mmCIF file of C-alpha atoms in Angstrom:
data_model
loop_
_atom_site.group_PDB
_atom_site.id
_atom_site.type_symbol
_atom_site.label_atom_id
_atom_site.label_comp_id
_atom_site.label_asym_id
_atom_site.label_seq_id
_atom_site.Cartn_x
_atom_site.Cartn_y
_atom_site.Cartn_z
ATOM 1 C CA UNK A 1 -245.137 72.855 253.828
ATOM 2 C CA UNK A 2 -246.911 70.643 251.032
ATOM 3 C CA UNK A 3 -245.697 67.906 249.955
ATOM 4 C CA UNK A 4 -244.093 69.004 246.835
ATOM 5 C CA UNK A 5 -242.150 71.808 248.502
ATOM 6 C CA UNK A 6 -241.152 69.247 250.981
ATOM 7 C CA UNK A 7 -239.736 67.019 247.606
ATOM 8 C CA UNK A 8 -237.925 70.194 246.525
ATOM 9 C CA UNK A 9 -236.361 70.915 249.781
ATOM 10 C CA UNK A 10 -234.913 67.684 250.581
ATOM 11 C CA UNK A 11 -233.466 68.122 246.564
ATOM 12 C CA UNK A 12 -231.653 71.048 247.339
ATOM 13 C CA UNK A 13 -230.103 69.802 250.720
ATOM 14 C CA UNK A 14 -229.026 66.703 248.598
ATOM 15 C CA UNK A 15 -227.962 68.309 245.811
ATOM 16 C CA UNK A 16 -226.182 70.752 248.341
ATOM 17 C CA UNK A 17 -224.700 67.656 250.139
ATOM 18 C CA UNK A 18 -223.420 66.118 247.075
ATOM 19 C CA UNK A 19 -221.698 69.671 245.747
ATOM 20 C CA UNK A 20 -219.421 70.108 249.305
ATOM 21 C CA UNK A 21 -218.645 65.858 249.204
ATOM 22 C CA UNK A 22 -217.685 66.468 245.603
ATOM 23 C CA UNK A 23 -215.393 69.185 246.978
ATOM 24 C CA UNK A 24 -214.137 67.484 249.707
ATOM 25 C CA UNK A 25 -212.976 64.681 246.951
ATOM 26 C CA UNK A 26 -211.315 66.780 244.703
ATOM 27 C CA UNK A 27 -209.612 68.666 247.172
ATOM 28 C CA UNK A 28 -208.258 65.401 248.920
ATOM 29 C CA UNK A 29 -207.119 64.866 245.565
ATOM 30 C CA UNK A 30 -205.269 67.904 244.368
ATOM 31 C CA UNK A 31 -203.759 68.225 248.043
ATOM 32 C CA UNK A 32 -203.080 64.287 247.598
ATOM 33 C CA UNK A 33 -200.993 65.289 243.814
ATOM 34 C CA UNK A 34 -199.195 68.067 245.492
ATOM 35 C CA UNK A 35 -198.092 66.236 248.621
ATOM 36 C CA UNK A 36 -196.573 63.906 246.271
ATOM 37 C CA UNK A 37 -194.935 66.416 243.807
ATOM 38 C CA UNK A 38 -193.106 67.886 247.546
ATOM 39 C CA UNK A 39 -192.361 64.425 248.723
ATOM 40 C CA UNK A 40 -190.433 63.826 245.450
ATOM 41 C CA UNK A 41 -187.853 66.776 245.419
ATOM 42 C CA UNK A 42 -188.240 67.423 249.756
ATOM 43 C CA UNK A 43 -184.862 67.247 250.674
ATOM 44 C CA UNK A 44 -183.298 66.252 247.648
ATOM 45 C CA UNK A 45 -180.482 68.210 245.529
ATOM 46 C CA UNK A 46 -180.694 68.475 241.888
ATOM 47 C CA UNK A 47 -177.558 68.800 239.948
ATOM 48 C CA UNK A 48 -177.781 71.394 237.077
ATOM 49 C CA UNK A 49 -174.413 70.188 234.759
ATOM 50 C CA UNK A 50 -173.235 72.853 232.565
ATOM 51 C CA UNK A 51 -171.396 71.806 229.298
ATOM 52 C CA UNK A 52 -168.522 74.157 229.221
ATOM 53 C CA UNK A 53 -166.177 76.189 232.024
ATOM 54 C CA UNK A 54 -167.485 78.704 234.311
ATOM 55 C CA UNK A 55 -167.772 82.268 232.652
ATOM 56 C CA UNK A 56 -169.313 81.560 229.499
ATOM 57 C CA UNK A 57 -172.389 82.327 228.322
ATOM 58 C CA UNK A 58 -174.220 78.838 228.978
ATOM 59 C CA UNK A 59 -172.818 78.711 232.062
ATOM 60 C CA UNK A 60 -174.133 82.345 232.972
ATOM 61 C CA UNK A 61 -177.640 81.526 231.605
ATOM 62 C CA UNK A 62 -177.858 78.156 233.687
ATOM 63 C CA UNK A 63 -176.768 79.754 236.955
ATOM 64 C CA UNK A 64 -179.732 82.431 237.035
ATOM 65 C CA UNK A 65 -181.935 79.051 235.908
ATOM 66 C CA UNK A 66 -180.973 77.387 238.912
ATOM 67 C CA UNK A 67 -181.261 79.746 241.551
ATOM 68 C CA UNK A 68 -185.370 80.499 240.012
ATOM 69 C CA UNK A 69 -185.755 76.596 239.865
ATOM 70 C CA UNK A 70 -185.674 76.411 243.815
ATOM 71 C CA UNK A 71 -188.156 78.462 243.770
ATOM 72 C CA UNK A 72 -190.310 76.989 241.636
ATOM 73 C CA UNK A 73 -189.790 73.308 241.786
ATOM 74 C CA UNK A 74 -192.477 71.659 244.989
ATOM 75 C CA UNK A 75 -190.194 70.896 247.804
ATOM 76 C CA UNK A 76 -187.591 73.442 247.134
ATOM 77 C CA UNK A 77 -184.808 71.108 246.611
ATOM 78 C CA UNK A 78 -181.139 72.175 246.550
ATOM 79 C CA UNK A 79 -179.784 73.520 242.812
ATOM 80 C CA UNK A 80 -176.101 72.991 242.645
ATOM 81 C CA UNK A 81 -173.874 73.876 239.701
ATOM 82 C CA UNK A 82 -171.593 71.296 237.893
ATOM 83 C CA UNK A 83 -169.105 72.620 235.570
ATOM 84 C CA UNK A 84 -168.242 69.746 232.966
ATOM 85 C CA UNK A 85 -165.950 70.911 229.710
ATOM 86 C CA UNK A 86 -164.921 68.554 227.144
ATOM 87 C CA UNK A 87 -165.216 68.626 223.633
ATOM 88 C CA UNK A 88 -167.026 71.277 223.379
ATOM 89 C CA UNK A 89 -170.105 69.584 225.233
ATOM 90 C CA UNK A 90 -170.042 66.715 223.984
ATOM 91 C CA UNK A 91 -167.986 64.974 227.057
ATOM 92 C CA UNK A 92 -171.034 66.204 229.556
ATOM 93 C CA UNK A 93 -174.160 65.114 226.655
ATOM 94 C CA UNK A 94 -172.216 61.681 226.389
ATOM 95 C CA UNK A 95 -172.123 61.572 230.457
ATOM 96 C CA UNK A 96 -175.532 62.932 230.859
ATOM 97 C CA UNK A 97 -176.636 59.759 227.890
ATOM 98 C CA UNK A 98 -175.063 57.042 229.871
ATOM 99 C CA UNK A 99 -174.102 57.857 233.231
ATOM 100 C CA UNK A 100 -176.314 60.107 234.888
ATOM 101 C CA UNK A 101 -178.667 59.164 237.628
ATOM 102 C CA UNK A 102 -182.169 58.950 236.022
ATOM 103 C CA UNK A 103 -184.310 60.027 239.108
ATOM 104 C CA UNK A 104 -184.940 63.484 238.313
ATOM 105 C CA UNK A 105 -182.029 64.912 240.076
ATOM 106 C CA UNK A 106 -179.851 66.094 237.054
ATOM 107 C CA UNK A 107 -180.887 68.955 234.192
ATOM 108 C CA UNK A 108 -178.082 69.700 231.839
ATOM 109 C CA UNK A 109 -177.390 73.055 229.667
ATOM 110 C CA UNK A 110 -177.008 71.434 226.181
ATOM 111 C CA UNK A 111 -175.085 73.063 224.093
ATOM 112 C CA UNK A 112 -177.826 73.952 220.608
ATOM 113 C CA UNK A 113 -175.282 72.650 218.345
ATOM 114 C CA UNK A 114 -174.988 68.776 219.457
ATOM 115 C CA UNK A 115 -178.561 68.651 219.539
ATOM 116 C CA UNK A 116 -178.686 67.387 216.113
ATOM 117 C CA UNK A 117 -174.611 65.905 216.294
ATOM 118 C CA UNK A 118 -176.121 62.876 216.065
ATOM 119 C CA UNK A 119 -176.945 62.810 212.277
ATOM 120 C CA UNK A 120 -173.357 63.624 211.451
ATOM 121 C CA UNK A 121 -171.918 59.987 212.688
ATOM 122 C CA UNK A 122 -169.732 61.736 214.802
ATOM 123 C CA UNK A 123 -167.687 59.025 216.483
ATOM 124 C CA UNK A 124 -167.207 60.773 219.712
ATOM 125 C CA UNK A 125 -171.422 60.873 220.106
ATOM 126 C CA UNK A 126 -172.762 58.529 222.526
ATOM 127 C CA UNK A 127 -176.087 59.450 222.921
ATOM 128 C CA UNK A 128 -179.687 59.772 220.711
ATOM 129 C CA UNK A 129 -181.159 63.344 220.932
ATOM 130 C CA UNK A 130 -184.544 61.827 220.683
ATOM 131 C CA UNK A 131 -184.214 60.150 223.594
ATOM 132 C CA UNK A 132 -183.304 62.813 226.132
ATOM 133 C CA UNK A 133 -186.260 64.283 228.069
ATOM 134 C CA UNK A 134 -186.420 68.111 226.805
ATOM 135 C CA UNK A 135 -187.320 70.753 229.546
ATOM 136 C CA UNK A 136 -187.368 73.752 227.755
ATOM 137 C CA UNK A 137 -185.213 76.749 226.069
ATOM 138 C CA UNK A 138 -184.114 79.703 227.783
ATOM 139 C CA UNK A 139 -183.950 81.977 224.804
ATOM 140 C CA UNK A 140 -182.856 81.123 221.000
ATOM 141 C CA UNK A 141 -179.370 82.577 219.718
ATOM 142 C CA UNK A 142 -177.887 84.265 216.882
ATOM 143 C CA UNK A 143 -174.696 84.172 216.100
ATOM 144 C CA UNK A 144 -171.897 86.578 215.114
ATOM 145 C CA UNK A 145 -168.714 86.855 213.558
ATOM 146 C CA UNK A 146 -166.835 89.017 215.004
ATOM 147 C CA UNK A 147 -162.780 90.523 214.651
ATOM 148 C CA UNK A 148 -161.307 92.361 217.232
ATOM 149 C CA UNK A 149 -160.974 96.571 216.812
ATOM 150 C CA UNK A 150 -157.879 96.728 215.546
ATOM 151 C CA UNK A 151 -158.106 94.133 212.609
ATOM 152 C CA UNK A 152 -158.188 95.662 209.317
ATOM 153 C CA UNK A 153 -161.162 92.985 208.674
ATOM 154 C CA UNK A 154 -164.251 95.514 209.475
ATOM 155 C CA UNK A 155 -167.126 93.291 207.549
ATOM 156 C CA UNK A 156 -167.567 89.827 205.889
ATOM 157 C CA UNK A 157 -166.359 90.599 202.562
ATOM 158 C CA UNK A 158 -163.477 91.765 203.407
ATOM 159 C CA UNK A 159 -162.948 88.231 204.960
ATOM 160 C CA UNK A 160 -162.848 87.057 201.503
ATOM 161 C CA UNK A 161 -159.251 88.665 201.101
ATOM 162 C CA UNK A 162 -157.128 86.828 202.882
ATOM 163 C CA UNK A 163 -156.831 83.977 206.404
ATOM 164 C CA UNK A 164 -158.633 84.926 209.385
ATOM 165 C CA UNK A 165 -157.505 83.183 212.549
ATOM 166 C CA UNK A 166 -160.181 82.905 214.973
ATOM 167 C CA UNK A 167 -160.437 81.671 218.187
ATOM 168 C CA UNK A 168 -162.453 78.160 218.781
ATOM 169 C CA UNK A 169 -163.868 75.674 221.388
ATOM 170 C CA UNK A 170 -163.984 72.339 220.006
ATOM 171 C CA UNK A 171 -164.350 70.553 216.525
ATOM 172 C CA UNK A 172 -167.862 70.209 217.094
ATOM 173 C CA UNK A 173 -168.705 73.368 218.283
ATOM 174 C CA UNK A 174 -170.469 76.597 216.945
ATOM 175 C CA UNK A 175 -166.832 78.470 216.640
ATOM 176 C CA UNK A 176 -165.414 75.959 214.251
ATOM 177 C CA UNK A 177 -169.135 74.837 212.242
ATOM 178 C CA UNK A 178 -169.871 78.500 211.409
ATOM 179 C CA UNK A 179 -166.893 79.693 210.114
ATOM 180 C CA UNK A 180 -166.731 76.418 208.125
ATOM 181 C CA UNK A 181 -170.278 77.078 206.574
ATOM 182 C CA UNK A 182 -169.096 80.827 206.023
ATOM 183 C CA UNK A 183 -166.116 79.582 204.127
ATOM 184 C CA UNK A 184 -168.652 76.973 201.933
ATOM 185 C CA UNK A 185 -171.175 78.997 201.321
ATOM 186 C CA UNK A 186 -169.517 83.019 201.092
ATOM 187 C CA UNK A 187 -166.125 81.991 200.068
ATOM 188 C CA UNK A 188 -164.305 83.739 203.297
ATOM 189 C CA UNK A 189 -161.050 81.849 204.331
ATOM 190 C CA UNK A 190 -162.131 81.544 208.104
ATOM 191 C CA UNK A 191 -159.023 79.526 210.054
ATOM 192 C CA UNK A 192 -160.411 78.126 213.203
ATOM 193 C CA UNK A 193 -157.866 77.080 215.689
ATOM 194 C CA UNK A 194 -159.614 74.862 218.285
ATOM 195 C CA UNK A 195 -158.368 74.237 222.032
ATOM 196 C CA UNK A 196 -159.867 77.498 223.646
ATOM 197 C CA UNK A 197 -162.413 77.712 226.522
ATOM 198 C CA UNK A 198 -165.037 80.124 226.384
ATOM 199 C CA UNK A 199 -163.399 82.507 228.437
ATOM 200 C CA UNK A 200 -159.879 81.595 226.914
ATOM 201 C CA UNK A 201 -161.648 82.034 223.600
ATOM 202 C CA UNK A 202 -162.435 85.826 224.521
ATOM 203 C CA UNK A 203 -159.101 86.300 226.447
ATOM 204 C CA UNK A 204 -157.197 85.186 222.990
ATOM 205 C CA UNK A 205 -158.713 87.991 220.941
ATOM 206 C CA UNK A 206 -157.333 90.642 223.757
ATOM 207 C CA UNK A 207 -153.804 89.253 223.871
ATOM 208 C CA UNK A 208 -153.294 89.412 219.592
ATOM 209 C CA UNK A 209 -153.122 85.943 219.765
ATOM 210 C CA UNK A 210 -156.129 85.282 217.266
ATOM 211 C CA UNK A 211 -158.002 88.089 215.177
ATOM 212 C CA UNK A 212 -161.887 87.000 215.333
ATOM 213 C CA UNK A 213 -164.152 84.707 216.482
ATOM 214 C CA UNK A 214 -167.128 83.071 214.554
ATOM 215 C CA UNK A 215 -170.475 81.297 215.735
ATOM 216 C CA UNK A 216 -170.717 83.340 219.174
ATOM 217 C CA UNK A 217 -173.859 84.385 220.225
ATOM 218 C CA UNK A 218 -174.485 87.902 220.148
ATOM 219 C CA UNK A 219 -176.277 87.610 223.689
ATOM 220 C CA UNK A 220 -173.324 86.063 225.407
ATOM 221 C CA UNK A 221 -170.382 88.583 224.343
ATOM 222 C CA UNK A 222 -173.632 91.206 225.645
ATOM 223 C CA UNK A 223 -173.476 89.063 228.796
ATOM 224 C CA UNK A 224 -169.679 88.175 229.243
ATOM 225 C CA UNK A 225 -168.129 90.779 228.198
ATOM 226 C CA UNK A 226 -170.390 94.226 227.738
ATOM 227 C CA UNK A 227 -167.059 96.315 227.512
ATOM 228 C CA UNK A 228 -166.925 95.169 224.044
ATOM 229 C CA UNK A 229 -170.464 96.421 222.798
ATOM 230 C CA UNK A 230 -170.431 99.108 225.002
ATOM 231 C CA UNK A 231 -167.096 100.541 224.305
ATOM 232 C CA UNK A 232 -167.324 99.512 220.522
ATOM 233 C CA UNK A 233 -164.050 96.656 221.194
ATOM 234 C CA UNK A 234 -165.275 94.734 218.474
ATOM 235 C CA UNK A 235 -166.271 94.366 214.813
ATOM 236 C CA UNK A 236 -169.344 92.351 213.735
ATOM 237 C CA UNK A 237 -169.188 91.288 210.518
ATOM 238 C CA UNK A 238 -172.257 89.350 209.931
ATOM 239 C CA UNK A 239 -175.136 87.531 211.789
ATOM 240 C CA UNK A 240 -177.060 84.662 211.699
ATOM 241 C CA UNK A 241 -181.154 83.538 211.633
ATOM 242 C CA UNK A 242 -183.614 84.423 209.829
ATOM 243 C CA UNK A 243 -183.916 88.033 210.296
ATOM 244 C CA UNK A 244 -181.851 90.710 211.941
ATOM 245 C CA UNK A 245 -181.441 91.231 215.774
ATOM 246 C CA UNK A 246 -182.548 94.734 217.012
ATOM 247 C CA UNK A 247 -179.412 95.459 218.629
ATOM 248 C CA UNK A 248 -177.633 95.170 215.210
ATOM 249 C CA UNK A 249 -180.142 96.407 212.349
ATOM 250 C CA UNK A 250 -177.296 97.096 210.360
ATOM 251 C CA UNK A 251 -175.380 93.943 210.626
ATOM 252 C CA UNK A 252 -176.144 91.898 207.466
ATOM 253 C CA UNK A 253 -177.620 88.107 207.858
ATOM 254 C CA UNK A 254 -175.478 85.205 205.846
ATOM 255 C CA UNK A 255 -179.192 84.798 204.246
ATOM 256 C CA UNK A 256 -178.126 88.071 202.518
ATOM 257 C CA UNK A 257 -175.756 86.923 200.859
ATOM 258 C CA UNK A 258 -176.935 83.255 199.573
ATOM 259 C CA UNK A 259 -179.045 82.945 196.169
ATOM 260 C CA UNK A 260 -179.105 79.075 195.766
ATOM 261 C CA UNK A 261 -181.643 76.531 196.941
ATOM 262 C CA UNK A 262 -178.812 74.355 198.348
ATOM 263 C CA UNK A 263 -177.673 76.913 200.772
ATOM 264 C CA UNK A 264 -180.695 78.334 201.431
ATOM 265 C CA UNK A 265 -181.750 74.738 202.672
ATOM 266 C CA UNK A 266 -177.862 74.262 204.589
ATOM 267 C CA UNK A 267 -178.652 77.661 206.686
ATOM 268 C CA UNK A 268 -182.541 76.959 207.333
ATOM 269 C CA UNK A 269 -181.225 74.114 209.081
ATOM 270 C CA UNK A 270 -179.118 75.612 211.342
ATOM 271 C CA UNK A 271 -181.789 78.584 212.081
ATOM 272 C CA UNK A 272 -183.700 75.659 213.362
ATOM 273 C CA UNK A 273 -180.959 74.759 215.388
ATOM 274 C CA UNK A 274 -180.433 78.414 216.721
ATOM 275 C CA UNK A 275 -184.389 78.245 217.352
ATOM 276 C CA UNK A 276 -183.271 75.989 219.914
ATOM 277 C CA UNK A 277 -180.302 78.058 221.487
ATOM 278 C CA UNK A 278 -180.584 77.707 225.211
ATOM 279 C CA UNK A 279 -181.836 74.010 225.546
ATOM 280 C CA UNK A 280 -181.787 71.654 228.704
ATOM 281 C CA UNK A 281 -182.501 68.903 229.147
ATOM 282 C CA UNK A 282 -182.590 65.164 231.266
ATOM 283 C CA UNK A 283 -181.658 61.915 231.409
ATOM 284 C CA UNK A 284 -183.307 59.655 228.986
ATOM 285 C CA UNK A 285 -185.324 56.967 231.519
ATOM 286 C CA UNK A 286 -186.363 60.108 234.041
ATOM 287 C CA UNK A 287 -189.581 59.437 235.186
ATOM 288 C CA UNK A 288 -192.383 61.352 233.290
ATOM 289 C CA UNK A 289 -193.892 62.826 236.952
ATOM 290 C CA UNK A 290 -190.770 63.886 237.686
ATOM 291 C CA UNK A 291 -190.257 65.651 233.994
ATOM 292 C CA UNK A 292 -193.392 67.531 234.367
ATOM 293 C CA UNK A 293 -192.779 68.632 237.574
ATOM 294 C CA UNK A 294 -189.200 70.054 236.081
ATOM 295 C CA UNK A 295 -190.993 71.444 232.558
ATOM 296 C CA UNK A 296 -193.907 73.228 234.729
ATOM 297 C CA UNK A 297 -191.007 74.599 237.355
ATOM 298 C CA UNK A 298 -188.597 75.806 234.438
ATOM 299 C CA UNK A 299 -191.909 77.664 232.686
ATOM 300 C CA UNK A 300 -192.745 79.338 235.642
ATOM 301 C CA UNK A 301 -188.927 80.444 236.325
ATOM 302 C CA UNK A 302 -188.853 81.879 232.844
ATOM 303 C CA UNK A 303 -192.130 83.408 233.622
ATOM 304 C CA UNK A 304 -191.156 85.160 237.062
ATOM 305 C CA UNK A 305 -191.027 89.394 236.497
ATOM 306 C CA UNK A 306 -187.812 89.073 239.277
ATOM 307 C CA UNK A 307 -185.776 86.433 236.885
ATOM 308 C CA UNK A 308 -186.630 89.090 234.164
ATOM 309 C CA UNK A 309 -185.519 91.943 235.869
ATOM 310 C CA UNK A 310 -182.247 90.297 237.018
ATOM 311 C CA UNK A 311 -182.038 89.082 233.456
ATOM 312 C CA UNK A 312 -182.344 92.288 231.874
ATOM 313 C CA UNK A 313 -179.874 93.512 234.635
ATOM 314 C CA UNK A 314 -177.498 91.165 233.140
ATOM 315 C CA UNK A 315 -177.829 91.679 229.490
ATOM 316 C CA UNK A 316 -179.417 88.584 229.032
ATOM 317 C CA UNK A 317 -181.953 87.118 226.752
ATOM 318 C CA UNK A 318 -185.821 85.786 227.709
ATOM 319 C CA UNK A 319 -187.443 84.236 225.160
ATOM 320 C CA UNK A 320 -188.780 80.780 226.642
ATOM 321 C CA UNK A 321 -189.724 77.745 224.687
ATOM 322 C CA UNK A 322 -191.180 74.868 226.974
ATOM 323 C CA UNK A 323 -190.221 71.469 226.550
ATOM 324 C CA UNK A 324 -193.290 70.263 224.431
ATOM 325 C CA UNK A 325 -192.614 72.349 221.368
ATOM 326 C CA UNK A 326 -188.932 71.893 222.404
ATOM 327 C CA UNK A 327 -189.451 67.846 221.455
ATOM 328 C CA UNK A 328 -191.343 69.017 218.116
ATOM 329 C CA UNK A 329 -188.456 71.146 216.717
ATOM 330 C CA UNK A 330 -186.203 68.717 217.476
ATOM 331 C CA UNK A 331 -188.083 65.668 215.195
ATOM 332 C CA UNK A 332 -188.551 68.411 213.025
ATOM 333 C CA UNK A 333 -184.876 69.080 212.460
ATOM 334 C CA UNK A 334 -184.419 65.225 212.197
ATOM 335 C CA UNK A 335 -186.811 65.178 209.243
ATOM 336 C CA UNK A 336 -183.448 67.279 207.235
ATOM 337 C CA UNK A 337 -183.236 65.838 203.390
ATOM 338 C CA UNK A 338 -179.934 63.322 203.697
ATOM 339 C CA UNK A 339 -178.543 65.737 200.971
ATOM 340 C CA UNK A 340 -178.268 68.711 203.417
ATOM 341 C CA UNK A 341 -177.256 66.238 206.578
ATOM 342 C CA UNK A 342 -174.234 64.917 203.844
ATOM 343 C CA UNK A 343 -173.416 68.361 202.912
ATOM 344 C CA UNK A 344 -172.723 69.635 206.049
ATOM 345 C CA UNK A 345 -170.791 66.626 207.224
ATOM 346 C CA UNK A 346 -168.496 67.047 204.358
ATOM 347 C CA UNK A 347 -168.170 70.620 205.465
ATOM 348 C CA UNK A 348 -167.279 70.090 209.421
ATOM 349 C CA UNK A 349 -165.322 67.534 208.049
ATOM 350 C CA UNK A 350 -163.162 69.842 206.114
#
């Protein structure tokens, strides 16, 4: 062999060399970064707090969550669920705020709603949205108003006649802000009477004790209660969003209904809000690792063709939005004109 084959040769076998120790070294290090991700969450048990009582839809939508997160998250820790009513959520957003551990070992279901409570100097608020450390949505949410089948109320202008009582969670919650807004901006004369659970809520319409509720999502009276929808228990009245859900094509939007450029800009705000309908979230202070880890483990969950089939089973919703564009909706709804923040606090305040 001459001596510029020889030259070549030895090239290759270096060049070779340097290829498998460059292999060995990244290896080392991705088996290094997934050691660690295990050794964080080996052993450990994560608390996934739910906002309201067991039954509702939040609650329903966070249990199939946590049972996929197990799965998903390195180390398989232990998913528990923690029931935590009160205020309609704000008691377990406050507790999450100040209280809870910040070591990656609680995820919350927010409720959509208080995710921009803050701007309304709410009193009872104890914690800055901004702040919290956003995993992802589950699936956004339209609401409904609904009356029960034997009201004479059978759509929304009808609700213009005369008092509706419906059936509501707290002050700050979707069942008192909606039919608020409805009243504002349609002229209906929407009574909410607060102090319900969710299930309570649902129970009150079947007892006669209250003829409607307002601001529940269409997907959780699917998932809770599917004898209304299937058995036609129910009257919708009117939806919310942007544009019409499948499953009610004929069901008009409040945008349907709303000419000016004041409520136009009132309900583009809260479809933003409903963009967001499924949040959770962490602790403000949770280490960014251990967020990623969390964000990457609640994609793939959303992602898994078994949570969709057991979904689907279950009438409920998939339509995942990861915590990154989850963050930007959320400055985005902070960027709302003071006029529209002051109009609607003069409406919940009402």
């Amino acid at each position: 062999m001459g001596p510029n084959k020889r030259t070549f040769a030895m090239r290759i076998l270096c060049y070779r060399a340097y290829i498998v120790g460059l292999s060995m070294i990244l290896c080392n290090s991705f088996s290094g970064k997934a050691s660690a991700q295990e050794q964080a969450y080996r052993g450990k048990q994560i608390r996934m707090v739910i906002g309201s009582g067991a039954g509702g839809g939040y609650d329903t939508y966070g249990r199939i969550l946590a049972r996929y997160l197990e799965k998903f998250i390195p180390g398989h820790p232990t998913v528990i669920i923690q029931n935590m009513p009160g205020a309609a959520g704000i008691t377990a957003m406050n507790w999450t705020y100040n209280i809870a551990p910040k070591d990656g070992t609680v995820i919350l279901a927010a409720f959509n709603v208080l995710l921009t409570q803050p701007l309304f100097n709410d009193p009872t608020v104890q914690y800055d949205m901004l702040k919290f450390e956003h995993v992802g949505s589950f699936s956004k949410i339209q609401n409904v108003c609904v009356t029960w089948q034997t009201s004479p109320i059978k759509n929304i202008m009808q609700a213009k006649d005369r008092e509706v009582i419906l059936a509501a969670t707290g002050a700050a919650g979707n069942s008192v802000l909606w039919p608020k807004i409805m009243n504002a901006v349609l002229g209906t004369k929407f009574k909410p009477v607060v102090g319900y659970g969710t299930t309570e809520q649902r129970l009150a319409l079947e007892r006669g004790e209250a003829e409607g509720i307002c601001g529940l999502s269409w997907s959780t009276i699917k998932a809770s209660t599917p004898d209304w929808v299937l058995n036609k228990r129910i009257n919708v009245l009117v939806q919310t969003g942007n544009q019409r859900q499948k499953a009610l094509p004929e069901v008009p939007l409040v945008l349907d209904f709303v000419t000016n450029s004041e409520d136009r800009a009132l309900l583009t705000f809260m479809s933003l809000i409903e963009e967001l309908g499924r949040p959770f979230i962490m602790p403000p202070g949770t280490p960014t690792p251990l967020v990623s880890i969390i964000r990457r483990a609640f994609d793939a969950s959303l992602g898994d063709p078994d949570m969709r089939r057991e979904a689907e089973l279950q009438l409920l919703e998939v339509d995942p939005i990861p915590g990154e564009k989850m963050s930007r909706i959320i400055k985005e709804a902070y960027m709302i004109p003071q006029e529209t923040v002051n109009r609607i606090r003069v409406i919940a305040n009402e």
